[in-house]
JSON list of C-alpha atoms in Angstrom, two decimals:
[
{"chain": "A", "resi": 1, "resn": "MET", "atom": "CA", "xyz": [113.68, 81.17, 111.53]},
{"chain": "A", "resi": 2, "resn": "PRO", "atom": "CA", "xyz": [110.91, 78.67, 110.58]},
{"chain": "A", "resi": 3, "resn": "TYR", "atom": "CA", "xyz": [109.93, 78.40, 106.94]},
{"chain": "A", "resi": 4, "resn": "ILE", "atom": "CA", "xyz": [107.09, 80.74, 105.98]},
{"chain": "A", "resi": 5, "resn": "GLU", "atom": "CA", "xyz": [105.85, 80.11, 102.44]},
{"chain": "A", "resi": 6, "resn": "LYS", "atom": "CA", "xyz": [104.13, 83.48, 102.05]},
{"chain": "A", "resi": 7, "resn": "PRO", "atom": "CA", "xyz": [104.93, 85.81, 104.92]},
{"chain": "A", "resi": 8, "resn": "PHE", "atom": "CA", "xyz": [102.54, 88.56, 105.87]},
{"chain": "A", "resi": 9, "resn": "VAL", "atom": "CA", "xyz": [103.94, 91.77, 104.40]},
{"chain": "A", "resi": 10, "resn": "SER", "atom": "CA", "xyz": [103.60, 95.32, 105.71]},
{"chain": "A", "resi": 11, "resn": "ILE", "atom": "CA", "xyz": [104.23, 98.05, 103.13]},
{"chain": "A", "resi": 12, "resn": "VAL", "atom": "CA", "xyz": [105.39, 101.21, 104.88]},
{"chain": "A", "resi": 13, "resn": "ILE", "atom": "CA", "xyz": [105.23, 104.56, 103.09]},
{"chain": "A", "resi": 14, "resn": "PRO", "atom": "CA", "xyz": [106.66, 107.60, 104.91]},
{"chain": "A", "resi": 15, "resn": "ALA", "atom": "CA", "xyz": [105.08, 110.80, 103.58]},
{"chain": "A", "resi": 16, "resn": "PHE", "atom": "CA", "xyz": [105.72, 114.50, 104.02]},
{"chain": "A", "resi": 17, "resn": "ASN", "atom": "CA", "xyz": [103.66, 116.99, 101.98]},
{"chain": "A", "resi": 18, "resn": "SER", "atom": "CA", "xyz": [103.06, 114.23, 99.45]},
{"chain": "A", "resi": 19, "resn": "ALA", "atom": "CA", "xyz": [99.51, 115.07, 98.36]},
{"chain": "A", "resi": 20, "resn": "LEU", "atom": "CA", "xyz": [100.47, 115.33, 94.68]},
{"chain": "A", "resi": 21, "resn": "THR", "atom": "CA", "xyz": [102.09, 111.90, 94.42]},
{"chain": "A", "resi": 22, "resn": "LEU", "atom": "CA", "xyz": [100.80, 109.73, 97.26]},
{"chain": "A", "resi": 23, "resn": "SER", "atom": "CA", "xyz": [97.66, 108.46, 95.52]},
{"chain": "A", "resi": 24, "resn": "GLN", "atom": "CA", "xyz": [99.69, 106.86, 92.71]},
{"chain": "A", "resi": 25, "resn": "THR", "atom": "CA", "xyz": [101.96, 105.18, 95.24]},
{"chain": "A", "resi": 26, "resn": "ILE", "atom": "CA", "xyz": [99.06, 103.79, 97.25]},
{"chain": "A", "resi": 27, "resn": "LYS", "atom": "CA", "xyz": [97.22, 102.58, 94.14]},
{"chain": "A", "resi": 28, "resn": "ALA", "atom": "CA", "xyz": [100.33, 100.76, 92.94]},
{"chain": "A", "resi": 29, "resn": "CYS", "atom": "CA", "xyz": [100.76, 99.13, 96.35]},
{"chain": "A", "resi": 30, "resn": "MET", "atom": "CA", "xyz": [97.12, 98.08, 96.46]},
{"chain": "A", "resi": 31, "resn": "ASP", "atom": "CA", "xyz": [97.42, 96.55, 92.98]},
{"chain": "A", "resi": 32, "resn": "GLN", "atom": "CA", "xyz": [100.18, 94.13, 93.95]},
{"chain": "A", "resi": 33, "resn": "ASP", "atom": "CA", "xyz": [99.72, 90.57, 92.70]},
{"chain": "A", "resi": 34, "resn": "TYR", "atom": "CA", "xyz": [100.54, 89.29, 96.20]},
{"chain": "A", "resi": 35, "resn": "PRO", "atom": "CA", "xyz": [97.57, 87.68, 98.03]},
{"chain": "A", "resi": 36, "resn": "LYS", "atom": "CA", "xyz": [95.33, 90.48, 99.30]},
{"chain": "A", "resi": 37, "resn": "ASP", "atom": "CA", "xyz": [94.93, 88.88, 102.71]},
{"chain": "A", "resi": 38, "resn": "LYS", "atom": "CA", "xyz": [98.70, 88.70, 103.11]},
{"chain": "A", "resi": 39, "resn": "PHE", "atom": "CA", "xyz": [99.65, 92.36, 103.12]},
{"chain": "A", "resi": 40, "resn": "GLU", "atom": "CA", "xyz": [98.77, 95.72, 104.63]},
{"chain": "A", "resi": 41, "resn": "ILE", "atom": "CA", "xyz": [99.68, 99.29, 103.67]},
{"chain": "A", "resi": 42, "resn": "ILE", "atom": "CA", "xyz": [100.73, 101.83, 106.27]},
{"chain": "A", "resi": 43, "resn": "VAL", "atom": "CA", "xyz": [101.15, 105.53, 105.50]},
{"chain": "A", "resi": 44, "resn": "VAL", "atom": "CA", "xyz": [103.12, 107.46, 108.11]},
{"chain": "A", "resi": 45, "resn": "ASP", "atom": "CA", "xyz": [102.49, 111.20, 107.77]},
{"chain": "A", "resi": 46, "resn": "ASP", "atom": "CA", "xyz": [105.57, 113.03, 109.03]},
{"chain": "A", "resi": 47, "resn": "GLY", "atom": "CA", "xyz": [103.89, 116.30, 110.00]},
{"chain": "A", "resi": 48, "resn": "SER", "atom": "CA", "xyz": [102.50, 117.29, 106.59]},
{"chain": "A", "resi": 49, "resn": "ASP", "atom": "CA", "xyz": [100.66, 120.58, 106.23]},
{"chain": "A", "resi": 50, "resn": "ASP", "atom": "CA", "xyz": [99.18, 119.91, 102.79]},
{"chain": "A", "resi": 51, "resn": "GLY", "atom": "CA", "xyz": [96.47, 117.42, 101.78]},
{"chain": "A", "resi": 52, "resn": "THR", "atom": "CA", "xyz": [98.44, 114.25, 102.52]},
{"chain": "A", "resi": 53, "resn": "ARG", "atom": "CA", "xyz": [95.97, 113.16, 105.21]},
{"chain": "A", "resi": 54, "resn": "ASP", "atom": "CA", "xyz": [93.00, 113.63, 102.86]},
{"chain": "A", "resi": 55, "resn": "VAL", "atom": "CA", "xyz": [94.67, 111.59, 100.13]},
{"chain": "A", "resi": 56, "resn": "ALA", "atom": "CA", "xyz": [95.39, 108.71, 102.50]},
{"chain": "A", "resi": 57, "resn": "ALA", "atom": "CA", "xyz": [91.82, 108.87, 103.84]},
{"chain": "A", "resi": 58, "resn": "GLY", "atom": "CA", "xyz": [90.55, 108.01, 100.36]},
{"chain": "A", "resi": 59, "resn": "PHE", "atom": "CA", "xyz": [92.07, 104.53, 100.53]},
{"chain": "A", "resi": 60, "resn": "ASN", "atom": "CA", "xyz": [91.75, 101.47, 102.73]},
{"chain": "A", "resi": 61, "resn": "VAL", "atom": "CA", "xyz": [95.14, 101.92, 104.36]},
{"chain": "A", "resi": 62, "resn": "ARG", "atom": "CA", "xyz": [96.38, 102.46, 107.90]},
{"chain": "A", "resi": 63, "resn": "TYR", "atom": "CA", "xyz": [97.22, 106.12, 108.47]},
{"chain": "A", "resi": 64, "resn": "ILE", "atom": "CA", "xyz": [99.56, 107.28, 111.21]},
{"chain": "A", "resi": 65, "resn": "TYR", "atom": "CA", "xyz": [100.28, 110.95, 111.89]},
{"chain": "A", "resi": 66, "resn": "GLN", "atom": "CA", "xyz": [103.38, 112.03, 113.74]},
{"chain": "A", "resi": 67, "resn": "LYS", "atom": "CA", "xyz": [104.91, 115.38, 114.59]},
{"chain": "A", "resi": 68, "resn": "LYS", "atom": "CA", "xyz": [107.64, 116.26, 112.08]},
{"chain": "A", "resi": 69, "resn": "SER", "atom": "CA", "xyz": [110.53, 114.00, 113.03]},
{"chain": "A", "resi": 70, "resn": "GLY", "atom": "CA", "xyz": [112.10, 112.95, 109.74]},
{"chain": "A", "resi": 71, "resn": "PRO", "atom": "CA", "xyz": [111.83, 109.93, 107.41]},
{"chain": "A", "resi": 72, "resn": "ALA", "atom": "CA", "xyz": [113.92, 107.61, 109.60]},
{"chain": "A", "resi": 73, "resn": "SER", "atom": "CA", "xyz": [111.55, 108.16, 112.52]},
{"chain": "A", "resi": 74, "resn": "ALA", "atom": "CA", "xyz": [108.52, 107.75, 110.24]},
{"chain": "A", "resi": 75, "resn": "ARG", "atom": "CA", "xyz": [109.78, 104.41, 108.95]},
{"chain": "A", "resi": 76, "resn": "ASN", "atom": "CA", "xyz": [110.40, 103.23, 112.50]},
{"chain": "A", "resi": 77, "resn": "ASN", "atom": "CA", "xyz": [106.91, 104.29, 113.49]},
{"chain": "A", "resi": 78, "resn": "GLY", "atom": "CA", "xyz": [105.54, 102.37, 110.52]},
{"chain": "A", "resi": 79, "resn": "TRP", "atom": "CA", "xyz": [107.28, 99.05, 110.99]},
{"chain": "A", "resi": 80, "resn": "ARG", "atom": "CA", "xyz": [106.85, 99.07, 114.76]},
{"chain": "A", "resi": 81, "resn": "SER", "atom": "CA", "xyz": [103.10, 99.62, 114.29]},
{"chain": "A", "resi": 82, "resn": "SER", "atom": "CA", "xyz": [102.87, 96.89, 111.65]},
{"chain": "A", "resi": 83, "resn": "LYS", "atom": "CA", "xyz": [102.07, 93.20, 111.92]},
{"chain": "A", "resi": 84, "resn": "GLY", "atom": "CA", "xyz": [104.19, 91.92, 109.05]},
{"chain": "A", "resi": 85, "resn": "ASP", "atom": "CA", "xyz": [106.81, 89.18, 109.16]},
{"chain": "A", "resi": 86, "resn": "ALA", "atom": "CA", "xyz": [108.40, 91.16, 106.33]},
{"chain": "A", "resi": 87, "resn": "VAL", "atom": "CA", "xyz": [108.36, 94.94, 105.94]},
{"chain": "A", "resi": 88, "resn": "CYS", "atom": "CA", "xyz": [108.60, 96.54, 102.51]},
{"chain": "A", "resi": 89, "resn": "PHE", "atom": "CA", "xyz": [109.60, 100.18, 102.32]},
{"chain": "A", "resi": 90, "resn": "THR", "atom": "CA", "xyz": [109.02, 102.59, 99.45]},
{"chain": "A", "resi": 91, "resn": "ASP", "atom": "CA", "xyz": [108.65, 106.35, 99.13]},
{"chain": "A", "resi": 92, "resn": "ALA", "atom": "CA", "xyz": [105.55, 108.49, 98.62]},
{"chain": "A", "resi": 93, "resn": "ASP", "atom": "CA", "xyz": [106.67, 109.56, 95.14]},
{"chain": "A", "resi": 94, "resn": "CYS", "atom": "CA", "xyz": [107.46, 106.04, 93.90]},
{"chain": "A", "resi": 95, "resn": "ILE", "atom": "CA", "xyz": [105.33, 103.66, 91.85]},
{"chain": "A", "resi": 96, "resn": "PRO", "atom": "CA", "xyz": [106.06, 99.97, 92.53]},
{"chain": "A", "resi": 97, "resn": "GLU", "atom": "CA", "xyz": [105.40, 97.54, 89.71]},
{"chain": "A", "resi": 98, "resn": "SER", "atom": "CA", "xyz": [102.58, 95.06, 90.31]},
{"chain": "A", "resi": 99, "resn": "ASP", "atom": "CA", "xyz": [104.95, 92.16, 91.06]},
{"chain": "A", "resi": 100, "resn": "TRP", "atom": "CA", "xyz": [107.21, 94.22, 93.33]},
{"chain": "A", "resi": 101, "resn": "VAL", "atom": "CA", "xyz": [106.30, 92.54, 96.62]},
{"chain": "A", "resi": 102, "resn": "SER", "atom": "CA", "xyz": [106.25, 89.06, 95.08]},
{"chain": "A", "resi": 103, "resn": "LYS", "atom": "CA", "xyz": [109.74, 89.46, 93.65]},
{"chain": "A", "resi": 104, "resn": "LEU", "atom": "CA", "xyz": [111.18, 90.73, 96.92]},
{"chain": "A", "resi": 105, "resn": "VAL", "atom": "CA", "xyz": [109.47, 88.06, 99.05]},
{"chain": "A", "resi": 106, "resn": "ARG", "atom": "CA", "xyz": [110.69, 85.33, 96.70]},
{"chain": "A", "resi": 107, "resn": "HIS", "atom": "CA", "xyz": [114.03, 85.56, 98.49]},
{"chain": "A", "resi": 108, "resn": "TYR", "atom": "CA", "xyz": [112.57, 85.73, 102.01]},
{"chain": "A", "resi": 109, "resn": "ASN", "atom": "CA", "xyz": [113.67, 82.25, 103.03]},
{"chain": "A", "resi": 110, "resn": "GLU", "atom": "CA", "xyz": [117.12, 82.28, 101.46]},
{"chain": "A", "resi": 111, "resn": "ASN", "atom": "CA", "xyz": [119.88, 81.36, 103.87]},
{"chain": "A", "resi": 112, "resn": "ASN", "atom": "CA", "xyz": [121.01, 84.23, 106.08]},
{"chain": "A", "resi": 113, "resn": "THR", "atom": "CA", "xyz": [119.29, 86.89, 103.98]},
{"chain": "A", "resi": 114, "resn": "GLY", "atom": "CA", "xyz": [118.10, 89.71, 106.22]},
{"chain": "A", "resi": 115, "resn": "ALA", "atom": "CA", "xyz": [116.97, 92.15, 103.53]},
{"chain": "A", "resi": 116, "resn": "VAL", "atom": "CA", "xyz": [116.15, 92.15, 99.83]},
{"chain": "A", "resi": 117, "resn": "ALA", "atom": "CA", "xyz": [116.71, 95.31, 97.82]},
{"chain": "A", "resi": 118, "resn": "GLY", "atom": "CA", "xyz": [115.24, 96.08, 94.41]},
{"chain": "A", "resi": 119, "resn": "SER", "atom": "CA", "xyz": [116.00, 98.31, 91.47]},
{"chain": "A", "resi": 120, "resn": "TYR", "atom": "CA", "xyz": [114.83, 101.72, 90.28]},
{"chain": "A", "resi": 121, "resn": "SER", "atom": "CA", "xyz": [113.31, 102.89, 87.03]},
{"chain": "A", "resi": 122, "resn": "VAL", "atom": "CA", "xyz": [112.01, 106.01, 85.32]},
{"chain": "A", "resi": 123, "resn": "HIS", "atom": "CA", "xyz": [110.78, 103.96, 82.36]},
{"chain": "A", "resi": 124, "resn": "GLY", "atom": "CA", "xyz": [107.93, 105.44, 80.35]},
{"chain": "A", "resi": 125, "resn": "SER", "atom": "CA", "xyz": [108.76, 109.11, 80.89]},
{"chain": "A", "resi": 126, "resn": "PRO", "atom": "CA", "xyz": [108.71, 111.32, 77.75]},
{"chain": "A", "resi": 127, "resn": "TYR", "atom": "CA", "xyz": [111.68, 113.34, 78.97]},
{"chain": "A", "resi": 128, "resn": "LEU", "atom": "CA", "xyz": [115.12, 112.75, 77.44]},
{"chain": "A", "resi": 129, "resn": "LEU", "atom": "CA", "xyz": [116.95, 113.09, 80.76]},
{"chain": "A", "resi": 130, "resn": "ASP", "atom": "CA", "xyz": [114.65, 110.52, 82.37]},
{"chain": "A", "resi": 131, "resn": "LYS", "atom": "CA", "xyz": [115.29, 108.07, 79.53]},
{"chain": "A", "resi": 132, "resn": "PHE", "atom": "CA", "xyz": [119.02, 108.51, 79.98]},
{"chain": "A", "resi": 133, "resn": "VAL", "atom": "CA", "xyz": [118.75, 107.99, 83.74]},
{"chain": "A", "resi": 134, "resn": "HIS", "atom": "CA", "xyz": [116.63, 104.87, 83.21]},
{"chain": "A", "resi": 135, "resn": "TYR", "atom": "CA", "xyz": [119.16, 103.18, 80.93]},
{"chain": "A", "resi": 136, "resn": "GLU", "atom": "CA", "xyz": [122.13, 104.33, 82.99]},
{"chain": "A", "resi": 137, "resn": "ILE", "atom": "CA", "xyz": [120.63, 102.81, 86.14]},
{"chain": "A", "resi": 138, "resn": "GLN", "atom": "CA", "xyz": [119.68, 99.61, 84.35]},
{"chain": "A", "resi": 139, "resn": "ASP", "atom": "CA", "xyz": [123.20, 99.20, 83.02]},
{"chain": "A", "resi": 140, "resn": "ARG", "atom": "CA", "xyz": [124.79, 99.89, 86.40]},
{"chain": "A", "resi": 141, "resn": "HIS", "atom": "CA", "xyz": [122.42, 97.58, 88.30]},
{"chain": "A", "resi": 142, "resn": "SER", "atom": "CA", "xyz": [122.84, 94.78, 85.76]},
{"chain": "A", "resi": 143, "resn": "ARG", "atom": "CA", "xyz": [126.51, 94.60, 86.71]},
{"chain": "A", "resi": 144, "resn": "MET", "atom": "CA", "xyz": [125.97, 94.53, 90.45]},
{"chain": "A", "resi": 145, "resn": "PRO", "atom": "CA", "xyz": [126.60, 91.33, 92.42]},
{"chain": "A", "resi": 146, "resn": "GLU", "atom": "CA", "xyz": [123.94, 89.04, 93.86]},
{"chain": "A", "resi": 147, "resn": "TYR", "atom": "CA", "xyz": [124.62, 90.30, 97.38]},
{"chain": "A", "resi": 148, "resn": "ILE", "atom": "CA", "xyz": [125.29, 93.97, 98.10]},
{"chain": "A", "resi": 149, "resn": "SER", "atom": "CA", "xyz": [126.54, 96.05, 101.00]},
{"chain": "A", "resi": 150, "resn": "SER", "atom": "CA", "xyz": [123.75, 98.64, 101.23]},
{"chain": "A", "resi": 151, "resn": "PHE", "atom": "CA", "xyz": [120.24, 99.45, 100.02]},
{"chain": "A", "resi": 152, "resn": "GLY", "atom": "CA", "xyz": [117.97, 102.41, 99.41]},
{"chain": "A", "resi": 153, "resn": "THR", "atom": "CA", "xyz": [114.69, 102.66, 101.30]},
{"chain": "A", "resi": 154, "resn": "TYR", "atom": "CA", "xyz": [112.74, 103.47, 98.13]},
{"chain": "A", "resi": 155, "resn": "ASN", "atom": "CA", "xyz": [112.80, 99.73, 97.38]},
{"chain": "A", "resi": 156, "resn": "VAL", "atom": "CA", "xyz": [113.66, 97.20, 100.07]},
{"chain": "A", "resi": 157, "resn": "MET", "atom": "CA", "xyz": [112.14, 94.38, 102.10]},
{"chain": "A", "resi": 158, "resn": "ILE", "atom": "CA", "xyz": [113.55, 93.74, 105.57]},
{"chain": "A", "resi": 159, "resn": "LYS", "atom": "CA", "xyz": [112.62, 90.86, 107.85]},
{"chain": "A", "resi": 160, "resn": "ARG", "atom": "CA", "xyz": [110.93, 92.04, 111.01]},
{"chain": "A", "resi": 161, "resn": "THR", "atom": "CA", "xyz": [113.28, 90.04, 113.22]},
{"chain": "A", "resi": 162, "resn": "VAL", "atom": "CA", "xyz": [116.24, 91.72, 111.50]},
{"chain": "A", "resi": 163, "resn": "LEU", "atom": "CA", "xyz": [114.78, 95.17, 112.08]},
{"chain": "A", "resi": 164, "resn": "GLU", "atom": "CA", "xyz": [114.35, 94.28, 115.74]},
{"chain": "A", "resi": 165, "resn": "THR", "atom": "CA", "xyz": [117.91, 92.98, 115.99]},
{"chain": "A", "resi": 166, "resn": "ALA", "atom": "CA", "xyz": [119.36, 96.07, 114.27]},
{"chain": "A", "resi": 167, "resn": "GLY", "atom": "CA", "xyz": [117.15, 98.49, 116.20]},
{"chain": "A", "resi": 168, "resn": "GLY", "atom": "CA", "xyz": [115.59, 100.00, 113.10]},
{"chain": "A", "resi": 169, "resn": "PHE", "atom": "CA", "xyz": [116.61, 103.31, 111.55]},
{"chain": "A", "resi": 170, "resn": "ASN", "atom": "CA", "xyz": [118.64, 105.88, 113.44]},
{"chain": "A", "resi": 171, "resn": "PRO", "atom": "CA", "xyz": [116.17, 108.77, 114.08]},
{"chain": "A", "resi": 172, "resn": "GLU", "atom": "CA", "xyz": [119.06, 111.20, 114.42]},
{"chain": "A", "resi": 173, "resn": "TYR", "atom": "CA", "xyz": [119.02, 111.30, 110.63]},
{"chain": "A", "resi": 174, "resn": "TYR", "atom": "CA", "xyz": [116.36, 114.01, 110.61]},
{"chain": "A", "resi": 175, "resn": "LYS", "atom": "CA", "xyz": [116.53, 114.39, 106.84]},
{"chain": "A", "resi": 176, "resn": "ALA", "atom": "CA", "xyz": [116.95, 111.73, 104.15]},
{"chain": "A", "resi": 177, "resn": "SER", "atom": "CA", "xyz": [120.73, 111.71, 104.35]},
{"chain": "A", "resi": 178, "resn": "GLY", "atom": "CA", "xyz": [122.08, 108.21, 104.87]},
{"chain": "A", "resi": 179, "resn": "GLU", "atom": "CA", "xyz": [119.79, 106.48, 107.35]},
{"chain": "A", "resi": 180, "resn": "ASP", "atom": "CA", "xyz": [119.36, 103.63, 104.86]},
{"chain": "A", "resi": 181, "resn": "THR", "atom": "CA", "xyz": [123.11, 103.11, 104.49]},
{"chain": "A", "resi": 182, "resn": "ASP", "atom": "CA", "xyz": [123.50, 103.25, 108.27]},
{"chain": "A", "resi": 183, "resn": "LEU", "atom": "CA", "xyz": [120.89, 100.51, 108.74]},
{"chain": "A", "resi": 184, "resn": "SER", "atom": "CA", "xyz": [122.44, 98.46, 105.93]},
{"chain": "A", "resi": 185, "resn": "TYR", "atom": "CA", "xyz": [125.75, 98.36, 107.77]},
{"chain": "A", "resi": 186, "resn": "LYS", "atom": "CA", "xyz": [124.06, 97.42, 111.03]},
{"chain": "A", "resi": 187, "resn": "ILE", "atom": "CA", "xyz": [122.30, 94.54, 109.26]},
{"chain": "A", "resi": 188, "resn": "THR", "atom": "CA", "xyz": [125.44, 93.20, 107.59]},
{"chain": "A", "resi": 189, "resn": "GLY", "atom": "CA", "xyz": [127.40, 93.81, 110.80]},
{"chain": "A", "resi": 190, "resn": "ALA", "atom": "CA", "xyz": [124.95, 91.51, 112.58]},
{"chain": "A", "resi": 191, "resn": "GLY", "atom": "CA", "xyz": [125.85, 88.74, 110.13]},
{"chain": "A", "resi": 192, "resn": "TYR", "atom": "CA", "xyz": [122.94, 89.01, 107.68]},
{"chain": "A", "resi": 193, "resn": "ARG", "atom": "CA", "xyz": [123.20, 89.39, 103.92]},
{"chain": "A", "resi": 194, "resn": "ILE", "atom": "CA", "xyz": [121.41, 91.81, 101.59]},
{"chain": "A", "resi": 195, "resn": "TYR", "atom": "CA", "xyz": [120.16, 90.20, 98.40]},
{"chain": "A", "resi": 196, "resn": "PHE", "atom": "CA", "xyz": [119.80, 92.36, 95.28]},
{"chain": "A", "resi": 197, "resn": "ALA", "atom": "CA", "xyz": [116.67, 91.48, 93.29]},
{"chain": "A", "resi": 198, "resn": "LYS", "atom": "CA", "xyz": [117.43, 93.16, 89.97]},
{"chain": "A", "resi": 199, "resn": "ASP", "atom": "CA", "xyz": [113.95, 92.44, 88.61]},
{"chain": "A", "resi": 200, "resn": "ALA", "atom": "CA", "xyz": [111.96, 94.06, 91.47]},
{"chain": "A", "resi": 201, "resn": "PHE", "atom": "CA", "xyz": [111.22, 97.59, 90.30]},
{"chain": "A", "resi": 202, "resn": "VAL", "atom": "CA", "xyz": [109.81, 100.81, 91.61]},
{"chain": "A", "resi": 203, "resn": "SER", "atom": "CA", "xyz": [109.75, 103.89, 89.42]},
{"chain": "A", "resi": 204, "resn": "HIS", "atom": "CA", "xyz": [109.46, 107.63, 89.50]},
{"chain": "A", "resi": 205, "resn": "LYS", "atom": "CA", "xyz": [107.26, 109.31, 86.91]},
{"chain": "A", "resi": 206, "resn": "ASN", "atom": "CA", "xyz": [109.98, 111.81, 86.07]},
{"chain": "A", "resi": 207, "resn": "ILE", "atom": "CA", "xyz": [112.94, 113.75, 87.41]},
{"chain": "A", "resi": 208, "resn": "LEU", "atom": "CA", "xyz": [112.88, 116.86, 85.18]},
{"chain": "A", "resi": 209, "resn": "ARG", "atom": "CA", "xyz": [115.88, 118.74, 86.60]},
{"chain": "A", "resi": 210, "resn": "LEU", "atom": "CA", "xyz": [119.48, 117.96, 85.58]},
{"chain": "A", "resi": 211, "resn": "TRP", "atom": "CA", "xyz": [120.92, 119.45, 88.79]},
{"chain": "A", "resi": 212, "resn": "LYS", "atom": "CA", "xyz": [118.80, 117.13, 90.92]},
{"chain": "A", "resi": 213, "resn": "TYR", "atom": "CA", "xyz": [120.09, 114.03, 89.12]},
{"chain": "A", "resi": 214, "resn": "LEU", "atom": "CA", "xyz": [123.70, 115.23, 89.25]}
]
């Protein structure tokens, strides 16, 4: 692949009944320190029946509506409708830090890297469980190697050519149940590596329920 100093980035956000959280996600994506003429934001509405469409309409983003087909299908719809050399995925209840895209793209041109995954945080929450989760994740991620075997779609950048080679996400995963791991293995199976950018963060505001974390 030819060297691209700053690739055009498409940020894809799959959303289902996300009216309560989507605005924070979009605002955080719009506030990236990456050049404004070098990225776009695409919201793929996976058959929501709440106010998700209205929330997206309040921002200068591309909005795509699809009949309920699951998050894997929504992500495929997003990246295939995008124009980015690199596609960043996050979720509609996540808040990327302002340097999120920059820190993922920093590794875009590294040899044989097909995807760059980032870390996860619940930093800033007043809840004791969230604070525990934050430090537990930070400790675990700090000990992970430079290259990893799989990623989560809440925080990852994948080269467009790699998505095309791997065929994207398997839409048979109708619910969020392993479509990211499946794609990870297809990417590494094709000979690409997955870099782990420990300093590229997205966060949740809170988790609240112990059973959900467990």
